[in-house]
Short mmCIF file of C-alpha atoms in Angstrom, two decimals:
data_model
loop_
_atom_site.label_atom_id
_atom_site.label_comp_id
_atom_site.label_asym_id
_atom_site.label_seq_id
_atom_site.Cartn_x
_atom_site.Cartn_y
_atom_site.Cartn_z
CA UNK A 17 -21.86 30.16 35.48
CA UNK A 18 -18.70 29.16 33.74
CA UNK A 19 -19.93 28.42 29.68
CA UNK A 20 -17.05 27.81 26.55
CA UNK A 21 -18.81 27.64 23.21
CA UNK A 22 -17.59 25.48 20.74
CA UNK A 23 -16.08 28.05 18.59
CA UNK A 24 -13.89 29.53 21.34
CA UNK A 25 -12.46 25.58 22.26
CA UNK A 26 -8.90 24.89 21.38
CA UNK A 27 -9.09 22.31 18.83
CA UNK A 28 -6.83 19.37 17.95
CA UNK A 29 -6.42 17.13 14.56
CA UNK A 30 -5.04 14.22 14.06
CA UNK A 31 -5.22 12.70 10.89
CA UNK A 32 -8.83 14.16 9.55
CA UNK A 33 -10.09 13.22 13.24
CA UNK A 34 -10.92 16.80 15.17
CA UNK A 35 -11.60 17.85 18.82
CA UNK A 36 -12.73 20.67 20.41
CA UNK A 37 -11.06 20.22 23.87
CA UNK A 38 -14.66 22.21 25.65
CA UNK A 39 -12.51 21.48 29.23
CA UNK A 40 -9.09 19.60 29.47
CA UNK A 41 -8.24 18.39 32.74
CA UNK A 42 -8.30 21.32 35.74
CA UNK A 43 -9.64 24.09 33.24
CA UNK A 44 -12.77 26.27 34.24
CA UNK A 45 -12.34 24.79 37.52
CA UNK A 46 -13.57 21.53 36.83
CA UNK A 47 -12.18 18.60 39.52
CA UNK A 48 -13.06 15.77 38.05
CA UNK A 49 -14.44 16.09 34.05
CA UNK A 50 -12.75 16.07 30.64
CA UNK A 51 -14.85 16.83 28.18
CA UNK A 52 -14.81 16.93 24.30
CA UNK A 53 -16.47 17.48 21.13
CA UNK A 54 -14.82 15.25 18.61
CA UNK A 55 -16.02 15.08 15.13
CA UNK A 56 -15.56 11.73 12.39
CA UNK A 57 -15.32 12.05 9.64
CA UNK A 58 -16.82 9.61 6.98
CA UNK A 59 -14.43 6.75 6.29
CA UNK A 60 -12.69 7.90 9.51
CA UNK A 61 -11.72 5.66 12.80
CA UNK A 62 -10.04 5.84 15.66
CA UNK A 63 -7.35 3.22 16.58
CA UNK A 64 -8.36 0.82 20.07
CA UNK A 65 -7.06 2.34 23.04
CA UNK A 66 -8.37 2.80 27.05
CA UNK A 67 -7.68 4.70 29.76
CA UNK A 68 -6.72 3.30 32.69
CA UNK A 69 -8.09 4.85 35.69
CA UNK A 70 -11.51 7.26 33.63
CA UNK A 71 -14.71 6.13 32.68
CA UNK A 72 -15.61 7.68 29.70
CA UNK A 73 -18.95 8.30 28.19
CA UNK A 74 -20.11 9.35 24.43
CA UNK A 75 -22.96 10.86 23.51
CA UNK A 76 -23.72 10.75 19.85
CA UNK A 77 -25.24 14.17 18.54
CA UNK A 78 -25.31 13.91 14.87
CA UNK A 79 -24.44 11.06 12.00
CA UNK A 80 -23.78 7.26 12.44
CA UNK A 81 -20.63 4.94 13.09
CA UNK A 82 -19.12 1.97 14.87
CA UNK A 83 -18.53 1.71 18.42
CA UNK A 84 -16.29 -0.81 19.99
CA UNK A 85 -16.24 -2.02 24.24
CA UNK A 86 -14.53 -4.57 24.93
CA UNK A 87 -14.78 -6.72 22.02
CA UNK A 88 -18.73 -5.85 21.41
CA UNK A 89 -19.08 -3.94 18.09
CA UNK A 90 -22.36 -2.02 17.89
CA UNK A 91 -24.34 0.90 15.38
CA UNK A 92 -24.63 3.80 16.80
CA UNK A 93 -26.38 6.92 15.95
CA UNK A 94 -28.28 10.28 17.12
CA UNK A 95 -28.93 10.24 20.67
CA UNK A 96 -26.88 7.28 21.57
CA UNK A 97 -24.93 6.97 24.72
CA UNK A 98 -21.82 4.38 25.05
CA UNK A 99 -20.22 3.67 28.58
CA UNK A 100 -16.62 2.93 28.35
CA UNK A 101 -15.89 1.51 31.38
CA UNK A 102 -12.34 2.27 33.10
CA UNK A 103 -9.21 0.17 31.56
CA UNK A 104 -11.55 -0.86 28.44
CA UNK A 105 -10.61 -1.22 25.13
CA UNK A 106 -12.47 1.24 22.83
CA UNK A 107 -12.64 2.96 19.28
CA UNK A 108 -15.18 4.30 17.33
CA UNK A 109 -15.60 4.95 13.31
CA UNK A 110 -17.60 6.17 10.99
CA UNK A 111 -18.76 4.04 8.26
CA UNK A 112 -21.60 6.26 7.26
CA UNK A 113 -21.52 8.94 4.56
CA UNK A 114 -22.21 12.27 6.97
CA UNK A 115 -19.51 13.38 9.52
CA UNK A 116 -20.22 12.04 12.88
CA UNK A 117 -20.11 14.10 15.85
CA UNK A 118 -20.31 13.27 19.70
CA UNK A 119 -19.64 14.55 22.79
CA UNK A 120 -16.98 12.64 24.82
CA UNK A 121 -16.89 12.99 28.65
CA UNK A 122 -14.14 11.79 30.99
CA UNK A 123 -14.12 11.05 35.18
CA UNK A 124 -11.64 11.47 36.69
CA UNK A 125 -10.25 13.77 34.13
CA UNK A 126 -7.74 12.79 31.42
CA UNK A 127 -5.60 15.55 30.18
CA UNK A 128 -6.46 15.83 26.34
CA UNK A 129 -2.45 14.98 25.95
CA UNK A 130 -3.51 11.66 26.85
CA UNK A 131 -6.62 11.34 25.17
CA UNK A 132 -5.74 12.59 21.91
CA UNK A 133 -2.05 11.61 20.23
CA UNK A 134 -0.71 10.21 16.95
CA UNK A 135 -1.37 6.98 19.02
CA UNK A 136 -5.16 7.21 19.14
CA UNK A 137 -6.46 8.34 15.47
CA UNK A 138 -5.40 6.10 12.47
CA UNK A 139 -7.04 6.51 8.97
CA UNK A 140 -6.65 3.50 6.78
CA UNK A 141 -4.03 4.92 4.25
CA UNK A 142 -2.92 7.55 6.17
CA UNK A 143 1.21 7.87 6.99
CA UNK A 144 1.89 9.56 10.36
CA UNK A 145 4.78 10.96 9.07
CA UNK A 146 2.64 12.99 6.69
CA UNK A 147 3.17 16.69 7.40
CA UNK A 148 0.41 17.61 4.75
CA UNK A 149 -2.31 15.89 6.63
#
């Protein structure tokens, strides 16, 4: 049994955005799965982005946000799970006053390079070009 707990996972931040990369593409000797915990903060969002060939699927574990398909903006909270079908435009935000967490899973994998850039995390107010963030 192969198990990586969340404290061990290499994390990335962008921007007050934060994921623990639980298995990037090929790690652990997964095939076909990326999977992540990324946490929201509150006032925090994502920018819209897709991925072209993975389906991706988040599972909300704790607090409340925004989640965008395609156009259909939706609550979602504790238990929820969003489909993001492949080539769909997506983002998610939290507009409640707890961080949100939620467990994002990819097929086929998506190297977290891909997933998670400068591109794909924008805070309103935020300069990319801050190095203090």
């Amino acid at each position: 049994m192969l198990v990586r707990r969340l404290g061990d996972a290499p994390v990335e931040e962008w921007h007050r955005l934060r994921a623990h990369l639980l298995m990037d593409a090929g790690e652990l000797g997964a095939r076909n799965l990326t999977v992540s915990w990324l946490t929201v903060p509150a006032g925090a969002e994502q920018t819209l982005r897709s991925h072209e060939e993975a389906e991706q699927a988040y599972v909300v574990v704790r607090g409340r946000g925004a989640m965008s398909v395609a156009g259909d903006n939706q609550q979602v909270g504790e238990g929820d799970l969003i489909l993001v079908p492949p080539a769909t435009d997506h983002s998610i935000s939290n507009d409640g006053d707890a961080e949100l967490a939620c467990v994002s899973i990819q097929s086929p994998q998506v190297a977290a390079s891909e997933l998670y850039s400068d591109q794909l995390a924008e805070v309103a107010g935020y300069d990319y070009d801050d190095d203090d963030l």
